[in-house]
Structure formats: structure tokens, C-alpha cells
mmCIF file of C-alpha atoms in Angstrom:
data_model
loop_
_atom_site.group_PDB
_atom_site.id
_atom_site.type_symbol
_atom_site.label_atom_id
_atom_site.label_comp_id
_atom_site.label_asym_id
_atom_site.label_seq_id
_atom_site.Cartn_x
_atom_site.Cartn_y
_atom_site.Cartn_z
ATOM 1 C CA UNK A 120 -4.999 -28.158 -2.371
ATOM 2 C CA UNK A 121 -3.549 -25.296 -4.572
ATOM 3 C CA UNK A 122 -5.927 -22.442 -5.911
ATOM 4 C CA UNK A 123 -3.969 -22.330 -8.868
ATOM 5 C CA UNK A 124 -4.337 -25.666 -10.806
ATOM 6 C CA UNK A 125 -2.392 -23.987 -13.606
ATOM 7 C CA UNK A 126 0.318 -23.967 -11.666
ATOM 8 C CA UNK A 127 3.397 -25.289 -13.869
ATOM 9 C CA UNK A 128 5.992 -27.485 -13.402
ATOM 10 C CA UNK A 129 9.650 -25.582 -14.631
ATOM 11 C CA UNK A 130 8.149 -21.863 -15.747
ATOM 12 C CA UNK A 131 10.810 -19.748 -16.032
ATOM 13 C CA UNK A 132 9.866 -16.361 -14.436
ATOM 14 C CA UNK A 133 12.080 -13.852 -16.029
ATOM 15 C CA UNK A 134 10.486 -11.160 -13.967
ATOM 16 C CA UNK A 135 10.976 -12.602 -10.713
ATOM 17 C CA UNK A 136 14.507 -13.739 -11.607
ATOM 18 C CA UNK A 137 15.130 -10.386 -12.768
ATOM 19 C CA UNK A 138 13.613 -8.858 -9.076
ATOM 20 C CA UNK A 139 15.596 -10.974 -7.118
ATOM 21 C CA UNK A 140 18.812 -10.588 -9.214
ATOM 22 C CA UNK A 141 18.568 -7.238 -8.379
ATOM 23 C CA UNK A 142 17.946 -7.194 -4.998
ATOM 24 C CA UNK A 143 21.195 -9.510 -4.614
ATOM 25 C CA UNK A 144 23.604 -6.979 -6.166
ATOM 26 C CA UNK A 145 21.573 -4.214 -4.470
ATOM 27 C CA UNK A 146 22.528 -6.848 -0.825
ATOM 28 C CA UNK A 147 26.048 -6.728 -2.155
ATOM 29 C CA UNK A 148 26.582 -3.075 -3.589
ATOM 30 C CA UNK A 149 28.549 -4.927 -6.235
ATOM 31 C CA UNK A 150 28.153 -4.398 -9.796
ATOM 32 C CA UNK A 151 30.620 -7.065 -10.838
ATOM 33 C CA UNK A 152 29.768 -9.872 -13.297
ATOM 34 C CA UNK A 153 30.863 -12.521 -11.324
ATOM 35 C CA UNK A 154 28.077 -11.134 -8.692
ATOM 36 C CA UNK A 155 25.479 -10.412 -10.848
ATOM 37 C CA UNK A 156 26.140 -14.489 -12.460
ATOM 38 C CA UNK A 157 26.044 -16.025 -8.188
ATOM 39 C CA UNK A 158 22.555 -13.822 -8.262
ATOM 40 C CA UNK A 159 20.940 -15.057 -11.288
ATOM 41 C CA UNK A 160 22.125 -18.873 -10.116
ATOM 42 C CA UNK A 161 20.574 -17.682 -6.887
ATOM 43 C CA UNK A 162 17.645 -16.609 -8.593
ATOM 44 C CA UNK A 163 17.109 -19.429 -10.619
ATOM 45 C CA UNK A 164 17.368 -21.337 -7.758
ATOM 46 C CA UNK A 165 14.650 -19.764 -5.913
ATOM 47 C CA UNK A 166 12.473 -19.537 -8.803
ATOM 48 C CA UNK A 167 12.308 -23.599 -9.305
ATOM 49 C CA UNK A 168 13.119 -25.246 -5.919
ATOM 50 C CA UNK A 169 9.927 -22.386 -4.505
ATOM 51 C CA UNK A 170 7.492 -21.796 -7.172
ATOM 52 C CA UNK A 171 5.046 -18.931 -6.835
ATOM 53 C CA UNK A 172 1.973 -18.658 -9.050
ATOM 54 C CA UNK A 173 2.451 -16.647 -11.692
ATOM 55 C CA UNK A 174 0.780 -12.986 -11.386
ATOM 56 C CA UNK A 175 -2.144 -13.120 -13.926
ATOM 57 C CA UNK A 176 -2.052 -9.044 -15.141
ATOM 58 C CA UNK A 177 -2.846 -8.974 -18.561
ATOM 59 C CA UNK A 178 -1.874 -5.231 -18.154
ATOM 60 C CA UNK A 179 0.374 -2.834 -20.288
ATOM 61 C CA UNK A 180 2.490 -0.074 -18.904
ATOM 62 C CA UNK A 181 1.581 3.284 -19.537
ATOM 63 C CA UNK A 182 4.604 5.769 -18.379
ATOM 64 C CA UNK A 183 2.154 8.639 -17.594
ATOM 65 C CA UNK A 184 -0.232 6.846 -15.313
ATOM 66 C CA UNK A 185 2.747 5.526 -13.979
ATOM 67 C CA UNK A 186 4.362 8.942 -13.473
ATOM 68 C CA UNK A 187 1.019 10.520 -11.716
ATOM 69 C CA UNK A 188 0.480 7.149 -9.534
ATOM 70 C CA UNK A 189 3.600 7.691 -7.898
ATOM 71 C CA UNK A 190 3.986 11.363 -7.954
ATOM 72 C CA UNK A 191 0.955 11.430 -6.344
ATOM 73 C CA UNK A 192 1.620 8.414 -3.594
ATOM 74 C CA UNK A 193 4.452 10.528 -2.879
ATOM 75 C CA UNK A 194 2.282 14.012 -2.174
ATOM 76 C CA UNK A 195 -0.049 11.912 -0.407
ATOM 77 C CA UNK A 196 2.310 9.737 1.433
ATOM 78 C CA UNK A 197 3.594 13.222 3.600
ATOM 79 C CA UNK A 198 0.179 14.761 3.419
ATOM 80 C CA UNK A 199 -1.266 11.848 5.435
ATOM 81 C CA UNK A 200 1.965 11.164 7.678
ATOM 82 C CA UNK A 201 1.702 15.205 8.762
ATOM 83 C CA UNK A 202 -2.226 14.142 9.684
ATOM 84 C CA UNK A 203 -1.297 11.527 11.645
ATOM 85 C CA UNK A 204 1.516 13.053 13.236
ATOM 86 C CA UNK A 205 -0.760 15.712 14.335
ATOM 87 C CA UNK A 206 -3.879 13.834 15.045
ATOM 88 C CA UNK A 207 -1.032 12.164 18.151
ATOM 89 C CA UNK A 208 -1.216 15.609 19.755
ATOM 90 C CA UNK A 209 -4.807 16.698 19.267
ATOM 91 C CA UNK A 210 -6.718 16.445 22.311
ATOM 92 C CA UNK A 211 -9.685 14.005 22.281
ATOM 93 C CA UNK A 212 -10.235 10.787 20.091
ATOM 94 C CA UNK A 213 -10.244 10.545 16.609
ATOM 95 C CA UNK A 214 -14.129 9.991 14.982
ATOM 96 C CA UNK A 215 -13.323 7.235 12.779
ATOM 97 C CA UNK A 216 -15.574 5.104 10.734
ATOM 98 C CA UNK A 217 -14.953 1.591 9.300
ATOM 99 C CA UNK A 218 -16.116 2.223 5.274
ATOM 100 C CA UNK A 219 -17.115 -0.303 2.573
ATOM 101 C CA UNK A 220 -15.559 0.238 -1.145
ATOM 102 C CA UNK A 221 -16.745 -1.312 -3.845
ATOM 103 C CA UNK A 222 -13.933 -1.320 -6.349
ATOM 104 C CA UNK A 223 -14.636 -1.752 -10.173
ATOM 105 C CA UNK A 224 -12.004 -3.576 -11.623
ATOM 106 C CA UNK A 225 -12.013 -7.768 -10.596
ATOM 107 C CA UNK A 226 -8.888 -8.535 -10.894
ATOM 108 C CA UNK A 227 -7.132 -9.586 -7.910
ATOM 109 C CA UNK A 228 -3.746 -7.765 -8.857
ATOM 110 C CA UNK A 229 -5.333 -4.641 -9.021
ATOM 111 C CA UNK A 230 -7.435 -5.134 -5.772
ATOM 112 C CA UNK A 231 -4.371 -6.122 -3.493
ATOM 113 C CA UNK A 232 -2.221 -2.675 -5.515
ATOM 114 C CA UNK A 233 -5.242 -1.019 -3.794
ATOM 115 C CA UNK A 234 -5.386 -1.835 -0.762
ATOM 116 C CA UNK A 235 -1.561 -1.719 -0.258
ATOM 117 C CA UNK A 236 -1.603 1.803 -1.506
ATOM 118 C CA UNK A 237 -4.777 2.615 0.196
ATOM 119 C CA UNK A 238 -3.116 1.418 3.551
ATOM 120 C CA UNK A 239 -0.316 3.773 3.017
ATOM 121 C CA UNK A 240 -1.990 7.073 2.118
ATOM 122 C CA UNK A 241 -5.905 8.472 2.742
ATOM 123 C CA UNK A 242 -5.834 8.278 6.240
ATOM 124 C CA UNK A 243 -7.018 4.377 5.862
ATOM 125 C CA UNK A 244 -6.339 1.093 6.465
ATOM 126 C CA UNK A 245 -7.652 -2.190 5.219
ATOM 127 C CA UNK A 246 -9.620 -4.097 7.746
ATOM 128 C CA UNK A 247 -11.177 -6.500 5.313
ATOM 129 C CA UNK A 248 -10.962 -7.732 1.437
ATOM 130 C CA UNK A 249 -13.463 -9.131 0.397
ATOM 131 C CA UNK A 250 -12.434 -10.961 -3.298
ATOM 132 C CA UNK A 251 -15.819 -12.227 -4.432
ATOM 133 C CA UNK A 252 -17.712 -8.710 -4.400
ATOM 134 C CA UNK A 253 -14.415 -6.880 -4.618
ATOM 135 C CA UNK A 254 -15.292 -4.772 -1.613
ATOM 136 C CA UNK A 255 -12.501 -3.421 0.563
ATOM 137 C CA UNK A 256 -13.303 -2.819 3.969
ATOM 138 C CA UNK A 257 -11.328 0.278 5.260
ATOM 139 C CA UNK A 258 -10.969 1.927 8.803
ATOM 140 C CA UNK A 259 -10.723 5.971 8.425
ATOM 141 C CA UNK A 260 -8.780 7.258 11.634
ATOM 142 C CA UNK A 261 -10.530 10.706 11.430
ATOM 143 C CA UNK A 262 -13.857 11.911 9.265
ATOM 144 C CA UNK A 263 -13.114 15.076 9.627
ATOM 145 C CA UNK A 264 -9.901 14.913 8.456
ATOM 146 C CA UNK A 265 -10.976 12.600 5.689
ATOM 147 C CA UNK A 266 -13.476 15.570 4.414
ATOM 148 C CA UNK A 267 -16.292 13.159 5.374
ATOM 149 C CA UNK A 268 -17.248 9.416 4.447
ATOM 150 C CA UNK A 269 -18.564 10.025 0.359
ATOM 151 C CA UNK A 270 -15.183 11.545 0.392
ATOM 152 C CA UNK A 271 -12.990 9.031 1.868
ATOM 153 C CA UNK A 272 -14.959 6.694 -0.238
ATOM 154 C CA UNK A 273 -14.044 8.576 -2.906
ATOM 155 C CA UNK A 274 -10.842 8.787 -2.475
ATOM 156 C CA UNK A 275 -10.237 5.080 -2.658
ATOM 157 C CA UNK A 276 -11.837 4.882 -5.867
ATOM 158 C CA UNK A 277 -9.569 7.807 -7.631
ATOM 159 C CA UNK A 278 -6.793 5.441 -5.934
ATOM 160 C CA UNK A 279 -8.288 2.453 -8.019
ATOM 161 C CA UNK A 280 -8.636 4.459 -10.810
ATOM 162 C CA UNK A 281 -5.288 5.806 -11.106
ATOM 163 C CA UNK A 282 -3.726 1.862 -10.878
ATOM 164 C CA UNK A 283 -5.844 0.767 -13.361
ATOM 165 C CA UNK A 284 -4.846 3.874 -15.555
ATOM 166 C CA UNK A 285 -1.246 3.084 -14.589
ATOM 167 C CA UNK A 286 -1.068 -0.897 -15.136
ATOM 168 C CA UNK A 287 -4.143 -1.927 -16.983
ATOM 169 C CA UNK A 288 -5.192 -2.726 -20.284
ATOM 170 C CA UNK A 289 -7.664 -0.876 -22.474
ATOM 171 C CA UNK A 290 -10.276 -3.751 -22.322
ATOM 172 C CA UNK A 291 -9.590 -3.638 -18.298
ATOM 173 C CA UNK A 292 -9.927 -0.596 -18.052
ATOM 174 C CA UNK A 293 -13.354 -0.603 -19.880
ATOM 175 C CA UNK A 294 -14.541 -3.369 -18.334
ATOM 176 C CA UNK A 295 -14.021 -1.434 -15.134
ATOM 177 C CA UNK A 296 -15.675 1.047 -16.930
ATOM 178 C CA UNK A 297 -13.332 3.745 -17.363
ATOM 179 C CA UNK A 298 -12.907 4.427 -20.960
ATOM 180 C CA UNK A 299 -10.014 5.818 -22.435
ATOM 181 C CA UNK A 300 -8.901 9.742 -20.693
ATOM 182 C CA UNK A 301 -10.481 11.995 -23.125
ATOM 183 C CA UNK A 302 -8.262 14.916 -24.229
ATOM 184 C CA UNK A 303 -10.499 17.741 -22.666
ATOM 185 C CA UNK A 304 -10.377 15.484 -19.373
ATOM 186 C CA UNK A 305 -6.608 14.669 -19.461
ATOM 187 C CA UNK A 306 -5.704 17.877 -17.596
ATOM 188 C CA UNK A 307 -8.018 17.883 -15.361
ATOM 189 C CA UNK A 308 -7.178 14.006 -14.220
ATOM 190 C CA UNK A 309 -3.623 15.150 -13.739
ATOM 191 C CA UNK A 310 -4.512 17.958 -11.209
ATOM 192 C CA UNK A 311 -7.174 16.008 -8.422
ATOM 193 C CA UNK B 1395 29.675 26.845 0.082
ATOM 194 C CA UNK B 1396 30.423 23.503 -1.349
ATOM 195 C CA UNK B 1397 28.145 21.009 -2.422
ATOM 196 C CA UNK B 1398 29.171 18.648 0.710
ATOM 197 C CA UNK B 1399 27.914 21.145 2.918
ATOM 198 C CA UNK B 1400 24.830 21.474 1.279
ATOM 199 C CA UNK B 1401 24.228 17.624 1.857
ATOM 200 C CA UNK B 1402 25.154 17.901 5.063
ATOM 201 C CA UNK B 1403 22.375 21.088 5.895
ATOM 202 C CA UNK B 1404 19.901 18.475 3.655
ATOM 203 C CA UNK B 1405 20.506 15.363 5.811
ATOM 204 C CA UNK B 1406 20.604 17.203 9.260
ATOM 205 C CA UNK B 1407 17.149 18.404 7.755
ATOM 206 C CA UNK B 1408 15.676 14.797 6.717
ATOM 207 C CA UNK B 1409 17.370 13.265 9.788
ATOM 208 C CA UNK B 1410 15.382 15.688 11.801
ATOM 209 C CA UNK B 1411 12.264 15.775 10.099
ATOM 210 C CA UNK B 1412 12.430 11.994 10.029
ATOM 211 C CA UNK B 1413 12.889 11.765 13.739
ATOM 212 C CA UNK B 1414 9.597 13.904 14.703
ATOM 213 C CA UNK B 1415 7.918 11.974 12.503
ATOM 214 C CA UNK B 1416 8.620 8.422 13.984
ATOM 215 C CA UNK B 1417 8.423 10.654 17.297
ATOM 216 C CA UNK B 1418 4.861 11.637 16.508
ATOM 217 C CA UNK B 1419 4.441 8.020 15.276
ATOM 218 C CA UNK B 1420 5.343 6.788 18.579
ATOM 219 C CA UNK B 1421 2.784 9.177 20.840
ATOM 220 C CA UNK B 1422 0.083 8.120 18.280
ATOM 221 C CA UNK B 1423 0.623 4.411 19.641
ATOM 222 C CA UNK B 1424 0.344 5.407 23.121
ATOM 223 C CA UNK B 1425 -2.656 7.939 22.790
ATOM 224 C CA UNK B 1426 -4.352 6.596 20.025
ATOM 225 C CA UNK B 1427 -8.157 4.950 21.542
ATOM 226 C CA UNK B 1428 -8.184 1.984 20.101
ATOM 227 C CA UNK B 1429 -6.223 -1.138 18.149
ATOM 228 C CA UNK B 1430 -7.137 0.196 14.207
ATOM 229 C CA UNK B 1431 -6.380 3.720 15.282
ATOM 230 C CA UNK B 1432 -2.955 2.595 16.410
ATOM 231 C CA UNK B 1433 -2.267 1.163 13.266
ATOM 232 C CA UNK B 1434 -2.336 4.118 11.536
ATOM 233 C CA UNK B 1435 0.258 5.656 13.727
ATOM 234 C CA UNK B 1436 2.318 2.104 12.909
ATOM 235 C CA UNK B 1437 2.228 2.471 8.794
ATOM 236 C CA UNK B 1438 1.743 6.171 7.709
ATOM 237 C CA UNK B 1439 4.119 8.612 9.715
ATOM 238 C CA UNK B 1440 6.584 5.507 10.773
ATOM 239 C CA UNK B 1441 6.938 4.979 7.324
ATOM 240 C CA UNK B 1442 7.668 8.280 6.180
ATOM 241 C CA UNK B 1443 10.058 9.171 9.392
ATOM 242 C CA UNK B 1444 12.093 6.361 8.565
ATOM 243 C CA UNK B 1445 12.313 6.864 4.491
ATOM 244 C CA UNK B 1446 13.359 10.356 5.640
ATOM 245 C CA UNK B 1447 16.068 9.086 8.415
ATOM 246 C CA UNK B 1448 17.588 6.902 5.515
ATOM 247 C CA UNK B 1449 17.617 9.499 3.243
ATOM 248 C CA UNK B 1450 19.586 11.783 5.699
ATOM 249 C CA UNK B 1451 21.708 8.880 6.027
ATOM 250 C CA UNK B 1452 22.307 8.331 2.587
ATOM 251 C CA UNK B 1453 23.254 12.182 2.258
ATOM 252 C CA UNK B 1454 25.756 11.667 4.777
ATOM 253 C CA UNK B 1455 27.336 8.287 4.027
ATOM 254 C CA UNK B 1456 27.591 9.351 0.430
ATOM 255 C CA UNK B 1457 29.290 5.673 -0.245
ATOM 256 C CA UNK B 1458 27.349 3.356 -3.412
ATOM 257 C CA UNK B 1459 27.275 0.184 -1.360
ATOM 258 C CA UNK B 1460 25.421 1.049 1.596
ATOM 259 C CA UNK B 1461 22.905 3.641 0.093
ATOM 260 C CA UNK B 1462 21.760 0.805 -2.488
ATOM 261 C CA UNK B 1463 21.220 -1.059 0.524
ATOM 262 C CA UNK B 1464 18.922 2.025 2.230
ATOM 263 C CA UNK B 1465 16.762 1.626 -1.011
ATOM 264 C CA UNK B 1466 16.000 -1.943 -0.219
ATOM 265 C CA UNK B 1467 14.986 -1.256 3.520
ATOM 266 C CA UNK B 1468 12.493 1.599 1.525
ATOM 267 C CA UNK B 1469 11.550 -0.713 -0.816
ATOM 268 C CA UNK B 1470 10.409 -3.565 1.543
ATOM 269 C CA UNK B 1471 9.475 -1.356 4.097
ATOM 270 C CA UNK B 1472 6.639 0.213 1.583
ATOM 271 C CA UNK B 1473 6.018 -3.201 0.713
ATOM 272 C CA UNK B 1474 5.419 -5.126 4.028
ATOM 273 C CA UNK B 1475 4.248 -2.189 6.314
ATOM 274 C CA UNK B 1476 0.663 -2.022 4.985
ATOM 275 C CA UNK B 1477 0.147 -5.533 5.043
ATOM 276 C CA UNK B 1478 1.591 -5.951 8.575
ATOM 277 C CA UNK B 1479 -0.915 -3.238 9.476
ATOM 278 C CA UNK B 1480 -3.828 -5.134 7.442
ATOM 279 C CA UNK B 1481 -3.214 -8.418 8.703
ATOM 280 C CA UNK B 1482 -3.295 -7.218 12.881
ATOM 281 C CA UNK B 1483 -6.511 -4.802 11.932
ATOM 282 C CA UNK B 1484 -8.293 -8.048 10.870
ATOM 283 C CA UNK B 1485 -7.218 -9.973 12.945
ATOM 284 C CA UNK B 1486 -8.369 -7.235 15.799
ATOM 285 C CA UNK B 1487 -11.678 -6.814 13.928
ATOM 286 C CA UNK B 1488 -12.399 -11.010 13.434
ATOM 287 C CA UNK B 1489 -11.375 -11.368 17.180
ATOM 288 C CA UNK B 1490 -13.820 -8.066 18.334
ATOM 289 C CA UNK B 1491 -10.771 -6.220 19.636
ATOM 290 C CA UNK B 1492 -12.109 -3.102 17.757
ATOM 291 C CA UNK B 1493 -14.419 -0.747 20.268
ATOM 292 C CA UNK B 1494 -17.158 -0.192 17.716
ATOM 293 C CA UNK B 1495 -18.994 3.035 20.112
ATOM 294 C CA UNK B 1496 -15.839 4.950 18.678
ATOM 295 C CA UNK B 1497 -16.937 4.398 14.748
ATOM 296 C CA UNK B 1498 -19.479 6.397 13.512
ATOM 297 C CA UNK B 1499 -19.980 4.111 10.581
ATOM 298 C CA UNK B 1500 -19.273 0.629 10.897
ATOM 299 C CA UNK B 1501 -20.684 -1.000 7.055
ATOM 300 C CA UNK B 1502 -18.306 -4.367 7.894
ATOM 301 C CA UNK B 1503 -20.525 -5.073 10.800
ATOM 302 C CA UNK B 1504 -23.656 -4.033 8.937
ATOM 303 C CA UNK B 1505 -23.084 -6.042 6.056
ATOM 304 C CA UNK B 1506 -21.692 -9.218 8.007
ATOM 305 C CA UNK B 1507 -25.112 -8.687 9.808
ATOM 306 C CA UNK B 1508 -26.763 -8.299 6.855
ATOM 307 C CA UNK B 1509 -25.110 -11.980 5.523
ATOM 308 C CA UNK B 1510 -25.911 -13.738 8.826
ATOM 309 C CA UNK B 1511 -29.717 -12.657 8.627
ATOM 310 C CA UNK B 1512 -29.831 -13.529 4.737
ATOM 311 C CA UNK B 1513 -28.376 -16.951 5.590
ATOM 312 C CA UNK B 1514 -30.980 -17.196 8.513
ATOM 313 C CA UNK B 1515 -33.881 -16.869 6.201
ATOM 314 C CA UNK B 1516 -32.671 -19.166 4.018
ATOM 315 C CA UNK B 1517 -32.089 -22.048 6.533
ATOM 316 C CA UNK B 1518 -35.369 -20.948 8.378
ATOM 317 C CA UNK B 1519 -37.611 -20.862 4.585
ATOM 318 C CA UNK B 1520 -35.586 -23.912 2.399
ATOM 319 C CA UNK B 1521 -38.587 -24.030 0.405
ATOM 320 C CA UNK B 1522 -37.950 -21.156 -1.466
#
């Protein structure tokens, strides 16, 4: 039985046409029309003949939050590979901890953006999601390293915080209840 | 100086960077204590040495074709690593491959714990 009743019949998904267009020239490394037409068939193809569920966002874009979300995957992405590199040639275990993180936000999107990013960067990984209390479950390789378990914690949530102030709408973003940046604030958010 | 030489210097640099990190990546595995631990060596610096391999690569090659094809292996590789690394760390944890006298918190157990006892009292008291 599907999860998504609402599932319909011939949707057209212009976004995930659009993805998997791309990713056909990108195969190809050809920019000619002829290419980009077999893709969109392609695309088409896949779209009907293997229907996915529509991803419910309800979001809007902002450029900035986008910016600092991935300028700041991108600091932490090295800062936590150097960690791990070194934490191989330290001497003794790691002291790790399994944490629980209650995230604001419901929405599933926004969970699973989360936890992917979450498994990537603050020394973590995701051990368990649980959807119904939106509680991730992570598994911090070293405490120490992680400045201790309120901050690990922490830093999960500024992760959460900085999706929803990339992808989400105003009345997500105050149902999560994180109003809108206040100007004093703004610089501040943009430096931690 | 020209500016192919100063890819080259670049790409010998991310090609070598890129290699210590998967290199580092690789000890973690083996010294690493236990299966979640391991993990991390599997997503976080394996990830990283190999973006910065491909971008040495891409320096070098310097040819459209095959460095759009470099950002699709980073693009899926971002996408799939984590959850490859998610879905073996559950399945570790569900199946008690996870040596919990090396946590020093462990609030999964706790709470599952704290569910099984909640559910106890409510089968042993149905009255309520």
C-alpha cells in the first residue's frame, strides 16, 4: 500500500525532468539540441513509466541562506574531514556518544536535508530518524572534538536552522519558531 | 609562468591533498573501535579526498566533456555517501553490532528503554 494516496496518475514533474535532463547532457558532455531533445524524451520517460511522489516543500528560495548553507557545508565539510583524518592517527579510542536531536521544523523534506548534511559535516552520523517526534538520533565519533554533547547538539540545530533559513517559507519558518533574521542579528547569523 | 603551469602546481596540490585524505580515510577503517566509528572514516574524509582527487583531475584534463562528468561523480557522491553510511549505522545499531561501553551517552538506548517500559505499564495496568 502506498503512503502517498495523492499520488497522481500523469503529473508532469518539470523539476525532475529538468534534473535528469541535465544529468544526461552532463553523461554525454554534449550541449547539442539533438542531445538535450533524446534527454528530455528520456526524461519524460522516466518520469511516467516510474513515478515518484512528488516532494511536498511548500518552501521559497532565499539566495542568501542559500549562499551561507553551502559556504558553510563547504568550511565544515574540510574542517571535519581534517578531524577525522587525524582522529585515524591519535592513539587510543575515540569517546563517542550516540545523541538525541529534537529538530523543530516537521516537515519531512527538511528532516532528511538534515540528516544528510548532518552525516556529512559535525563529526556525526545518523543512526536513527525518528519521523513522528522528529528526533534524529546521531553518533558523535569524538566529544572532545565535538566541544562536548550541548554542543554537538547544538550544532545540529544551527544545521536545521540554516536549511530552514535557506529553503523554507516564512510561515515554516515560524512555525518552527524562528521568526524572520532581525537586522541587528543578521550579522551575527552570518559569522557562527 | 603560464597559467597551465599554475593548474598543473594546483592539481599536483589537490591530487595530493586528496590522496592523504582517502589515505587517512583508509587507517580510520582499520583503527577505528567500533562499526559507527568506522563510518565516519567511510563518509567525511573519503568524501573530501576524492572531491579533491577529481578536482586535480579536472585541472589536468582541462577537456569540457569529462570534467562535467567529475561533477556528477561529486554530485552523487555527496548525495548517496551519507545515506550509505546511515543505512549500515542502523542497521549495526537495530542488529546490536554497536559496543555501547565505548559511548558515553547512549539517549537511543535510553529512550527505546524508556518506550519498552511505557508500553509495559500499559499492557500490565489496561485499566487506565
Amino acid at each position: 500500500m502506498s503512503l502517498h494516496p495523492r499520488r497522481r496518475a500523469v503529473a508532469v514533474q518539470w523539476p525532475t525532468m529538468l534534473w535528469l535532463t541535465i544529468v544526461w547532457v552532463l553523461l554525454w558532455g554534449d550541449l547539442r539540441l539533438g542531445n538535450v531533445l533524446a534527454g528530455l524524451a528520456i526524461a519524460f520517460a522516466v518520469t511516467v513509466l516510474l513515478p515518484l511522489p512528488a516532494v511536498a516543500s511548500g518552501g521559497r528560495l532565499r539566495p542568501f541562506g542559500l549562499i551561507r548553507l553551502v559556504a558553510h557545508f563547504a568550511r565544515d565539510l574540510v574542517v571535519a574531514s581534517v578531524q577525522v583524518g587525524v582522529q585515524a592517527f591519535r592513539p587510543g579510542p575515540p569517546v563517542s556518544a550516540v545523541i538525541g536531536v529534537r529538530l523543530r521544523s516537521s516537515s519531512d523534506l527538511y528532516l532528511t536535508l538534515t540528516a544528510e548534511l548532518c552525516s556529512l559535516v559535525p563529526g556525526s552520523i545518523v543512526v536513527e530518524a525518528h519521523r513522528l517526534t522528529r528526533t534524529l538520533y546521531l553518533h558523535v565519533l569524538d566529544v572532545d572534538t565535538a566541544g562536548g554533547i550541548e554542543a554537538a547538539r547544538q550544532s545540529v540545530l544551527d544545521q536545521e536552522e540554516r536549511v530552514l533559513r535557506a529553503i523554507a517559507s516564512d510561515a515554516q519558518l515560524a512555525a518552527a519558531g524562528l521568526g524572520p533574521v532581525p537586522a541587528a542579528n543578521r550579522k551575527r547569523g552570518v559569522t557562527t | 609562468m603560464s597559467w597551465t603551469t599554475v593548474a598543473d602546481v594546483v592539481a599536483a596540490i589537490c591530487l595530493l591533498g586528496g590522496s592523504l585524505l582517502a589515505f587517512a580515510a583508509g587507517v580510520g577503517l582499520v583503527r577505528f573501535p567500533d562499526l559507527l566509528a568506522r563510518m565516519h572514516s567511510a563518509t567525511k574524509p573519503q568524501v573530501l579526498g576524492l572531491i579533491l582527487v577529481l578536482i586535480g583531475l579536472a585541472l589536468r584534463l582541462r577537456n569540457g566533456p569529462a570534467v562535467w562528468m567529475l561533477v556528477l561523480v561529486v554530485a552523487f557522491q555527496l548525495l548517496t555517501s551519507p545515506v550509505a553510511s546511515h543505512m549500515v549505522g542502523r542497521a549495526g545499531y537495530r542488529t546490536g553490532k554497536v559496543r555501547s561501553e565505548l559511548l558515553v551517552v547512549d539517549e537511543l538506548t535510553a529512550d527505546q528503554n524508556a518506550a519498552e517500559s511505557e508500553a509495559d505499564a500499559r499492557d500490565a495496568a489496561p485499566g487506565l
